[in-house]
Short mmCIF file of C-alpha atoms and ligand atoms in Angstrom, two decimals:
data_model
loop_
_atom_site.label_atom_id
_atom_site.label_comp_id
_atom_site.label_asym_id
_atom_site.label_seq_id
_atom_site.Cartn_x
_atom_site.Cartn_y
_atom_site.Cartn_z
CA MET N 1 0.00 0.00 0.00
CA SER N 2 1.46 3.37 -1.02
CA MET N 3 0.52 6.43 0.93
CA TYR N 4 0.79 9.67 -1.00
CA LYS N 5 1.59 12.98 0.69
CA VAL N 6 -0.01 15.60 -1.54
CA LEU N 7 -0.54 19.33 -1.34
CA GLY N 8 -3.84 20.24 -3.02
CA LEU N 9 -4.35 23.83 -4.25
CA MET N 10 -7.72 25.30 -5.19
CA SER N 11 -8.90 28.76 -6.17
CA GLY N 12 -12.67 28.88 -6.55
CA THR N 13 -15.11 31.18 -8.27
CA SER N 14 -15.82 33.15 -5.08
CA LEU N 15 -12.31 34.61 -5.31
CA ASP N 16 -11.84 34.55 -1.53
CA GLY N 17 -8.31 33.28 -1.78
CA LEU N 18 -6.15 30.21 -2.24
CA ASP N 19 -7.17 27.03 -0.38
CA MET N 20 -4.27 24.73 0.47
CA ALA N 21 -4.81 21.26 1.93
CA TYR N 22 -1.98 18.93 2.83
CA CYS N 23 -3.46 15.43 2.51
CA HIS N 24 -2.51 11.82 2.94
CA ILE N 25 -4.19 9.62 0.34
CA TRP N 26 -3.98 5.84 0.07
CA GLU N 27 -5.80 2.86 -1.40
CA GLU N 28 -6.52 -0.17 0.75
CA ASP N 29 -8.54 -3.25 -0.19
CA GLY N 30 -9.82 -1.48 -3.29
CA HIS N 31 -11.03 1.61 -1.40
CA TRP N 32 -9.53 5.07 -1.42
CA ASN N 33 -8.96 6.78 1.92
CA PHE N 34 -7.88 10.25 2.95
CA SER N 35 -6.78 12.31 5.87
CA ILE N 36 -6.54 16.11 5.68
CA LYS N 37 -3.46 16.74 7.83
CA GLN N 38 -3.19 20.52 7.67
CA THR N 39 -4.81 23.40 5.83
CA LYS N 40 -4.09 27.02 5.05
CA ASP N 41 -6.14 29.73 3.42
CA VAL N 42 -4.28 32.65 1.81
CA PRO N 43 -6.76 35.50 1.21
CA TYR N 44 -6.26 37.46 -2.00
CA SER N 45 -5.32 41.12 -1.80
CA ASP N 46 -7.92 43.41 -3.37
CA GLU N 47 -5.51 44.02 -6.26
CA MET N 48 -5.01 40.32 -6.95
CA ARG N 49 -8.74 39.59 -6.71
CA GLU N 50 -9.45 42.29 -9.31
CA TYR N 51 -6.76 40.91 -11.61
CA LEU N 52 -8.11 37.37 -11.43
CA LYS N 53 -11.72 38.50 -11.71
CA ASN N 54 -10.99 40.56 -14.83
CA ALA N 55 -8.59 38.07 -16.42
CA ILE N 56 -11.28 37.27 -18.96
CA TYR N 57 -10.99 40.80 -20.39
CA LEU N 58 -7.15 40.96 -20.54
CA SER N 59 -5.18 41.16 -23.79
CA ASP N 60 -3.41 37.93 -24.81
CA ALA N 61 -0.05 39.30 -23.65
CA ASP N 62 -1.37 40.42 -20.25
CA HIS N 63 -3.21 37.12 -19.79
CA ALA N 64 0.00 35.19 -20.51
CA GLN N 65 1.86 37.38 -18.03
CA LEU N 66 -0.77 36.76 -15.35
CA HIS N 67 -0.61 33.00 -16.03
CA LYS N 68 3.13 33.03 -15.35
CA ASP N 69 3.01 35.45 -12.38
CA TYR N 70 0.16 33.57 -10.70
CA GLY N 71 2.00 30.26 -11.24
CA MET N 72 5.04 31.71 -9.48
CA TRP N 73 2.86 33.07 -6.67
CA LEU N 74 1.30 29.62 -6.21
CA GLY N 75 4.83 28.20 -6.04
CA GLU N 76 5.89 30.74 -3.39
CA GLN N 77 2.78 30.08 -1.28
CA SER N 78 3.30 26.31 -1.57
CA LYS N 79 6.94 26.63 -0.51
CA LEU N 80 5.99 28.74 2.52
CA PHE N 81 3.31 26.22 3.56
CA ILE N 82 5.61 23.22 3.06
CA ASP N 83 8.27 24.95 5.23
CA GLU N 84 5.62 25.50 7.92
CA LEU N 85 4.62 21.83 7.73
CA GLY N 86 8.21 20.79 8.35
CA GLU N 87 7.49 17.62 6.36
CA GLU N 88 8.44 16.47 2.88
CA ILE N 89 5.57 16.17 0.43
CA ASP N 90 5.47 14.01 -2.70
CA PHE N 91 3.90 16.47 -5.14
CA ILE N 92 1.51 19.39 -5.62
CA ALA N 93 -1.93 19.15 -7.26
CA SER N 94 -3.02 22.54 -8.55
CA HIS N 95 -6.41 23.40 -9.99
CA GLY N 96 -5.38 26.99 -10.72
CA HIS N 97 -7.93 29.77 -11.21
CA THR N 98 -10.41 29.51 -14.08
CA SER N 99 -10.22 32.58 -16.32
CA HIS N 100 -12.19 31.23 -19.29
CA HIS N 101 -14.71 28.41 -19.49
CA ARG N 102 -16.65 27.96 -22.73
CA PRO N 103 -16.68 24.20 -23.25
CA GLU N 104 -19.09 24.55 -26.19
CA ASP N 105 -16.27 26.38 -28.02
CA GLY N 106 -13.65 23.89 -26.76
CA ILE N 107 -12.21 26.48 -24.37
CA THR N 108 -11.31 26.22 -20.71
CA PHE N 109 -8.33 27.90 -19.10
CA GLN N 110 -6.94 27.73 -15.59
CA LEU N 111 -4.39 30.38 -14.66
CA GLY N 112 -1.23 29.31 -12.81
CA ASP N 113 1.55 28.01 -15.06
CA GLY N 114 2.57 24.52 -13.91
CA GLN N 115 6.24 24.79 -14.92
CA PHE N 116 6.74 28.06 -13.02
CA LEU N 117 4.86 26.59 -10.05
CA ALA N 118 7.17 23.54 -10.08
CA ASN N 119 10.33 25.63 -10.42
CA THR N 120 9.34 28.06 -7.66
CA SER N 121 8.20 25.39 -5.20
CA GLY N 122 10.88 22.85 -6.10
CA LYS N 123 8.17 20.15 -6.27
CA GLN N 124 6.59 18.01 -8.96
CA VAL N 125 3.25 19.48 -10.04
CA VAL N 126 0.10 18.04 -11.60
CA CYS N 127 -2.28 20.69 -13.02
CA ASP N 128 -4.55 21.56 -15.98
CA PHE N 129 -7.17 18.96 -15.17
CA ARG N 130 -9.92 20.27 -17.47
CA THR N 131 -8.42 20.66 -20.97
CA LYS N 132 -8.31 16.99 -21.94
CA ASP N 133 -11.98 16.47 -21.12
CA VAL N 134 -13.00 19.55 -23.12
CA SER N 135 -10.90 18.26 -26.04
CA LEU N 136 -13.01 15.08 -25.78
CA LYS N 137 -16.14 17.23 -26.15
CA GLY N 138 -16.86 17.17 -22.42
CA GLN N 139 -17.94 20.05 -20.21
CA GLY N 140 -14.57 19.94 -18.39
CA ALA N 141 -16.60 20.37 -15.20
CA PRO N 142 -17.55 19.48 -12.58
CA LEU N 143 -14.52 17.31 -11.79
CA VAL N 144 -15.00 16.78 -8.06
CA PRO N 145 -17.60 13.97 -8.56
CA ILE N 146 -14.80 11.41 -9.02
CA GLY N 147 -13.87 12.25 -5.41
CA ASP N 148 -17.52 12.05 -4.34
CA ARG N 149 -17.66 8.55 -5.78
CA LEU N 150 -14.33 7.31 -4.39
CA LEU N 151 -14.20 9.11 -1.03
CA PHE N 152 -17.80 9.97 -0.06
CA HIS N 153 -19.86 7.02 -1.31
CA GLU N 154 -21.87 6.81 1.94
CA PHE N 155 -23.81 9.91 0.84
CA ASP N 156 -26.65 9.71 -1.70
CA PHE N 157 -26.00 13.27 -2.85
CA CYS N 158 -22.93 15.52 -2.63
CA LEU N 159 -23.78 19.19 -2.90
CA ASN N 160 -21.14 21.91 -3.10
CA LEU N 161 -22.14 25.51 -2.47
CA GLY N 162 -19.28 27.69 -3.67
CA GLY N 163 -19.68 30.63 -6.04
CA ILE N 164 -21.62 28.11 -8.14
CA SER N 165 -23.64 25.18 -6.79
CA ASN N 166 -23.07 21.68 -8.09
CA ILE N 167 -24.41 18.27 -7.23
CA SER N 168 -23.39 14.66 -7.82
CA PHE N 169 -25.07 11.29 -7.27
CA GLU N 170 -25.20 7.72 -8.60
CA LYS N 171 -27.84 6.74 -11.13
CA ASN N 172 -27.92 3.23 -12.62
CA ASP N 173 -24.31 2.67 -11.47
CA GLU N 174 -23.11 5.82 -13.22
CA ARG N 175 -21.99 9.00 -11.51
CA ILE N 176 -24.07 11.95 -12.65
CA ALA N 177 -23.18 15.54 -11.81
CA TYR N 178 -23.77 19.04 -13.00
CA ASP N 179 -23.72 22.66 -11.97
CA ILE N 180 -27.19 23.45 -10.64
CA GLY N 181 -26.75 27.19 -10.87
CA MET N 182 -25.40 29.88 -8.64
CA ALA N 183 -24.84 29.86 -4.92
CA ASN N 184 -22.64 32.50 -3.29
CA MET N 185 -21.74 34.45 -6.44
CA PRO N 186 -24.90 36.60 -6.51
CA LEU N 187 -25.03 36.78 -2.70
CA ASN N 188 -21.51 38.20 -2.62
CA TYR N 189 -22.40 40.57 -5.46
CA ILE N 190 -25.07 42.12 -3.21
CA THR N 191 -23.03 42.12 0.01
CA HIS N 192 -20.07 43.74 -1.78
CA LYS N 193 -22.43 46.59 -2.72
CA MET N 194 -23.25 46.83 1.01
CA GLY N 195 -19.53 47.01 1.84
CA LEU N 196 -19.40 43.50 3.33
CA PRO N 197 -17.37 40.50 2.08
CA TYR N 198 -20.34 38.16 2.65
CA ASP N 199 -23.50 37.70 4.68
CA GLU N 200 -22.17 36.05 7.86
CA ASN N 201 -24.42 33.12 8.75
CA GLY N 202 -27.07 34.47 6.36
CA ASN N 203 -28.27 36.87 9.07
CA LEU N 204 -29.07 39.68 6.62
CA ALA N 205 -30.89 37.32 4.26
CA ARG N 206 -32.91 35.96 7.18
CA SER N 207 -34.17 39.45 7.97
CA GLY N 208 -35.35 40.07 4.39
CA LYS N 209 -38.57 39.15 2.64
CA LEU N 210 -39.41 37.39 -0.60
CA ASP N 211 -39.50 39.29 -3.92
CA HIS N 212 -41.97 37.02 -5.73
CA GLY N 213 -41.45 38.66 -9.14
CA LEU N 214 -37.67 38.22 -9.01
CA LEU N 215 -38.02 34.64 -7.76
CA GLN N 216 -40.23 33.77 -10.68
CA LYS N 217 -37.86 35.41 -13.21
CA LEU N 218 -34.82 33.65 -11.76
CA ASN N 219 -36.58 30.28 -11.77
CA SER N 220 -37.48 30.86 -15.44
CA LEU N 221 -33.85 31.12 -16.61
CA GLU N 222 -33.26 28.81 -19.55
CA TYR N 223 -30.18 27.14 -18.00
CA TYR N 224 -32.37 25.30 -15.49
CA ARG N 225 -34.30 23.60 -18.26
CA LEU N 226 -31.20 22.28 -20.02
CA PRO N 227 -30.52 18.58 -19.48
CA TYR N 228 -27.25 17.45 -17.91
CA PRO N 229 -24.34 17.33 -18.61
CA LYS N 230 -24.09 21.07 -18.09
CA SER N 231 -21.77 23.52 -16.39
CA THR N 232 -21.82 27.23 -15.91
CA GLY N 233 -19.63 30.05 -14.74
CA TYR N 234 -18.97 33.75 -14.38
CA GLU N 235 -20.04 34.49 -17.96
CA TRP N 236 -23.61 33.21 -17.37
CA PHE N 237 -23.79 35.06 -14.08
CA THR N 238 -22.86 38.43 -15.61
CA GLU N 239 -24.96 38.00 -18.75
CA LYS N 240 -28.15 36.43 -17.39
CA VAL N 241 -28.36 36.71 -13.62
CA ILE N 242 -27.01 40.17 -12.77
CA PRO N 243 -29.43 41.96 -15.15
CA LEU N 244 -32.44 40.35 -13.40
CA VAL N 245 -31.10 41.19 -9.93
CA ASN N 246 -30.27 44.76 -10.99
CA ALA N 247 -33.74 45.26 -12.46
CA SER N 248 -35.40 44.62 -9.09
CA THR N 249 -36.18 47.58 -6.86
CA SER N 250 -36.23 45.45 -3.69
CA ALA N 251 -33.94 46.24 -0.75
CA ASN N 252 -30.62 44.39 -0.63
CA ILE N 253 -31.71 42.17 2.26
CA ASP N 254 -34.79 41.14 0.26
CA LEU N 255 -32.58 40.28 -2.72
CA LEU N 256 -30.39 38.09 -0.48
CA HIS N 257 -33.48 36.41 0.98
CA THR N 258 -34.95 35.79 -2.48
CA LEU N 259 -31.69 34.49 -3.99
CA ILE N 260 -31.40 31.90 -1.22
CA HIS N 261 -34.98 30.75 -1.74
CA HIS N 262 -34.29 30.54 -5.46
CA ASN N 263 -31.08 28.51 -4.97
CA CYS N 264 -32.77 26.11 -2.58
CA GLU N 265 -35.74 25.60 -4.88
CA GLN N 266 -33.42 24.67 -7.74
CA ILE N 267 -31.42 22.30 -5.52
CA ALA N 268 -34.59 20.68 -4.19
CA PHE N 269 -35.90 20.27 -7.73
CA SER N 270 -32.74 18.31 -8.69
CA VAL N 271 -32.65 16.21 -5.52
CA HIS N 272 -36.32 15.26 -5.63
CA LYS N 273 -36.03 14.35 -9.30
CA TYR N 274 -33.18 11.91 -8.69
CA SER N 275 -33.77 10.53 -5.18
CA SER N 276 -34.72 6.88 -5.38
CA LYS N 277 -34.67 5.80 -1.71
CA PRO N 278 -37.18 6.56 1.06
CA GLN N 279 -34.45 8.17 3.21
CA ASN N 280 -31.46 10.00 1.72
CA LYS N 281 -28.34 11.69 3.04
CA LEU N 282 -27.01 14.82 1.38
CA LEU N 283 -23.48 16.06 2.15
CA ALA N 284 -23.32 19.87 1.99
CA THR N 285 -19.90 21.49 1.54
CA GLY N 286 -18.50 24.77 0.25
CA GLY N 287 -18.86 28.13 2.00
CA GLY N 288 -22.66 28.08 1.61
CA ALA N 289 -22.80 25.27 4.19
CA LEU N 290 -21.66 27.88 6.74
CA ASN N 291 -24.64 30.07 5.92
CA GLN N 292 -27.21 28.92 8.51
CA PHE N 293 -30.16 30.61 6.81
CA PHE N 294 -29.25 28.88 3.53
CA MET N 295 -29.09 25.52 5.36
CA ASP N 296 -32.44 26.12 7.11
CA ILE N 297 -34.24 26.95 3.85
CA LEU N 298 -32.54 24.06 2.09
CA GLN N 299 -33.72 21.56 4.72
CA GLU N 300 -37.22 23.09 4.55
CA LYS N 301 -37.41 22.75 0.74
CA LEU N 302 -35.89 19.25 0.72
CA GLY N 303 -38.31 17.94 3.33
CA PRO N 304 -37.88 15.25 6.00
CA ASN N 305 -36.78 12.45 3.65
CA ILE N 306 -33.52 14.15 2.74
CA GLU N 307 -31.15 14.68 5.65
CA VAL N 308 -28.69 17.56 5.11
CA VAL N 309 -25.35 16.56 6.65
CA ILE N 310 -23.00 19.43 7.45
CA PRO N 311 -19.46 18.10 8.02
CA THR N 312 -16.45 19.66 9.79
CA LYS N 313 -15.37 23.16 8.82
CA THR N 314 -12.18 21.65 7.37
CA LEU N 315 -14.09 19.41 4.97
CA ILE N 316 -16.56 22.20 4.16
CA ALA N 317 -13.76 24.50 3.07
CA TYR N 318 -11.12 22.12 1.69
CA LYS N 319 -13.01 19.26 0.03
CA GLU N 320 -12.25 20.58 -3.47
CA ALA N 321 -8.50 20.92 -2.72
CA LEU N 322 -8.59 17.36 -1.33
CA VAL N 323 -10.26 16.01 -4.46
CA PHE N 324 -7.71 17.66 -6.76
CA ALA N 325 -5.05 15.96 -4.61
CA LEU N 326 -6.83 12.63 -5.21
CA MET N 327 -7.09 13.39 -8.93
CA SER N 328 -3.33 13.95 -9.13
CA VAL N 329 -2.71 10.57 -7.45
CA LEU N 330 -5.01 8.89 -9.98
CA ARG N 331 -3.24 10.76 -12.79
CA LEU N 332 0.19 9.55 -11.66
CA GLU N 333 -1.13 5.98 -11.28
CA GLY N 334 -2.54 6.19 -14.84
CA LYS N 335 -6.13 5.70 -13.65
CA THR N 336 -9.35 7.39 -14.75
CA ASN N 337 -9.89 10.68 -12.95
CA VAL N 338 -12.51 12.36 -15.16
CA LEU N 339 -15.81 10.58 -15.82
CA LYS N 340 -17.60 10.88 -19.15
CA SER N 341 -20.90 10.13 -17.38
CA VAL N 342 -20.42 13.45 -15.58
CA THR N 343 -18.95 15.67 -18.28
CA GLY N 344 -20.53 14.19 -21.41
CA ALA N 345 -17.11 13.59 -23.01
CA THR N 346 -16.66 10.86 -25.59
CA SER N 347 -14.55 8.85 -23.12
CA ASP N 348 -13.33 8.74 -19.54
CA SER N 349 -9.87 10.21 -19.18
CA CYS N 350 -6.75 10.30 -17.09
CA SER N 351 -6.28 14.03 -17.05
CA GLY N 352 -3.65 16.50 -15.84
CA GLU N 353 -0.30 17.82 -17.03
CA VAL N 354 2.82 16.85 -15.06
CA PHE N 355 5.75 19.20 -14.50
CA PHE N 356 9.09 18.53 -12.83
CA PRO N 357 11.11 21.36 -11.28
CA GLN N 358 13.85 22.67 -13.55
CA GLY N 359 17.01 24.50 -12.52
CA SER N 360 18.14 24.72 -8.93
N1 ATP P 1 -19.78 32.03 7.76
C1 ATP P 1 -20.31 32.21 6.55
N2 ATP P 1 -21.59 32.65 6.45
C2 ATP P 1 -22.16 32.84 5.24
N3 ATP P 1 -21.53 32.62 4.07
C3 ATP P 1 -20.25 32.18 4.12
C4 ATP P 1 -19.59 31.95 5.35
N4 ATP P 1 -18.33 31.51 5.06
C5 ATP P 1 -18.23 31.48 3.72
N5 ATP P 1 -19.38 31.88 3.14
C6 ATP P 1 -19.66 32.03 1.70
O1 ATP P 1 -18.93 31.06 0.98
C7 ATP P 1 -18.13 31.68 -0.02
C8 ATP P 1 -16.89 30.87 -0.27
O2 ATP P 1 -17.27 29.58 -0.63
P1 ATP P 1 -16.24 28.57 -1.29
O3 ATP P 1 -14.89 28.84 -0.74
O4 ATP P 1 -16.80 27.22 -1.16
O5 ATP P 1 -16.29 29.05 -2.79
P2 ATP P 1 -15.36 28.72 -4.00
O6 ATP P 1 -14.59 27.45 -3.74
O7 ATP P 1 -14.61 29.95 -4.31
O8 ATP P 1 -16.41 28.48 -5.16
P3 ATP P 1 -16.57 27.32 -6.29
O9 ATP P 1 -16.60 26.00 -5.58
O10 ATP P 1 -17.86 27.66 -6.96
O11 ATP P 1 -15.42 27.48 -7.20
C9 ATP P 1 -17.88 33.07 0.52
O12 ATP P 1 -17.55 33.98 -0.51
C10 ATP P 1 -19.21 33.39 1.20
O13 ATP P 1 -20.14 33.84 0.25
C1 AH0 P 2 -14.67 25.65 -14.99
C2 AH0 P 2 -14.61 25.74 -13.51
O1 AH0 P 2 -13.60 26.14 -12.95
N1 AH0 P 2 -15.70 25.32 -12.87
C3 AH0 P 2 -15.78 25.28 -11.42
C4 AH0 P 2 -16.76 26.32 -10.92
O2 AH0 P 2 -16.83 26.30 -9.50
C5 AH0 P 2 -17.87 25.39 -9.14
C6 AH0 P 2 -18.37 24.86 -10.44
O3 AH0 P 2 -18.06 25.96 -11.30
C7 AH0 P 2 -17.60 23.63 -10.93
O4 AH0 P 2 -18.06 23.33 -12.23
C8 AH0 P 2 -16.11 23.87 -11.05
O5 AH0 P 2 -15.34 23.54 -9.93
C9 AH0 P 2 -15.38 22.37 -9.20
C10 AH0 P 2 -14.19 22.34 -8.31
C11 AH0 P 2 -15.45 21.07 -10.01
O6 AH0 P 2 -14.93 21.02 -11.12
O7 AH0 P 2 -15.98 20.09 -9.51
#
């Protein structure tokens, strides 16, 4: 039995910062196991957040520069964390930060150059986990469901509430997953206007009231009627969601309240459609699981037959970094780490580019 010591790096759509999870991962009797040994969150400076957020609008030259600079920054942060750990690691698994995602045009791009990351950290790196799947006509997302299947099989549904919400579950022995819609992205859009990073615990949303007109317009968005496989991102949010939110004259707290109801209705719609047992367990992770009002409304909309399980804060915040660590192990063992049943690609794949440190 080999035990891998992996540093997983994730930068999500909420743009809070870099999530780092040092994990032990091993396979025993045909089952994958994990232990998250230590974690670190490096918040982005306002300047860096703006750069990453606007990367989609950069010129080719500036985008290439940011790719290299961010790769070096990831390497520096990894080196600092590894020094703090005081332990040797085997390799780094880096998701990077998505700047472009248009799978229908064959495009997905994660910032954070793997070679510069490897050179700066002095460690082997596995990164660029989405391109191969998109080249196979897949959505290139979500990727975490392979981890849901291999590490969290005791749950009927795995729901992640980051900037975007996504869900995964088994159906006829196949893993199915897709982005349901938005989660914290529009909530943060409103709280930023109020001068707050986010709505702690959902307290502001709880004090608001429902804007029925907005709820109905949001629920009517075409994306929700598309069949899976499907994925979404910042582009959909700016083009389709923001205009509806901006058109409402409701107070900010009412918008927060309504957006949470809307999210939970869409999640409940998916879960009810695909639940096949009398009693089901749903694992809720991502920052939204820390929003108590969100969790209360979710449980209310799901009803008593679906139990919402909220895990430790470590798993809530670092599950995605952990799964990219697992994906890198699978990549180096030459095993499938991206499922066509999830992404709609023409085949499963063993995805990720590998870089070895160069120079001294
Ligand atoms: N205590 C809290 N109360 C309410 N909301 C919270 C709390 N903590 C975090 N959040 C929300 O969760 C967000 C971060 O979630 P997370 O880190 O899972 O997103 P992400 O990984 O960037 O997104 P994605 O998975 O879509 O790429 C914050 O921006 C905030 O909106
Ligand atoms: C293209 C891209 O970066 N997509 C992210 C994003 O953030 C959440 C959702 O949209 C999901 O599709 C994906 O991330 C997670 C980690 C995934 O691939 O499973």
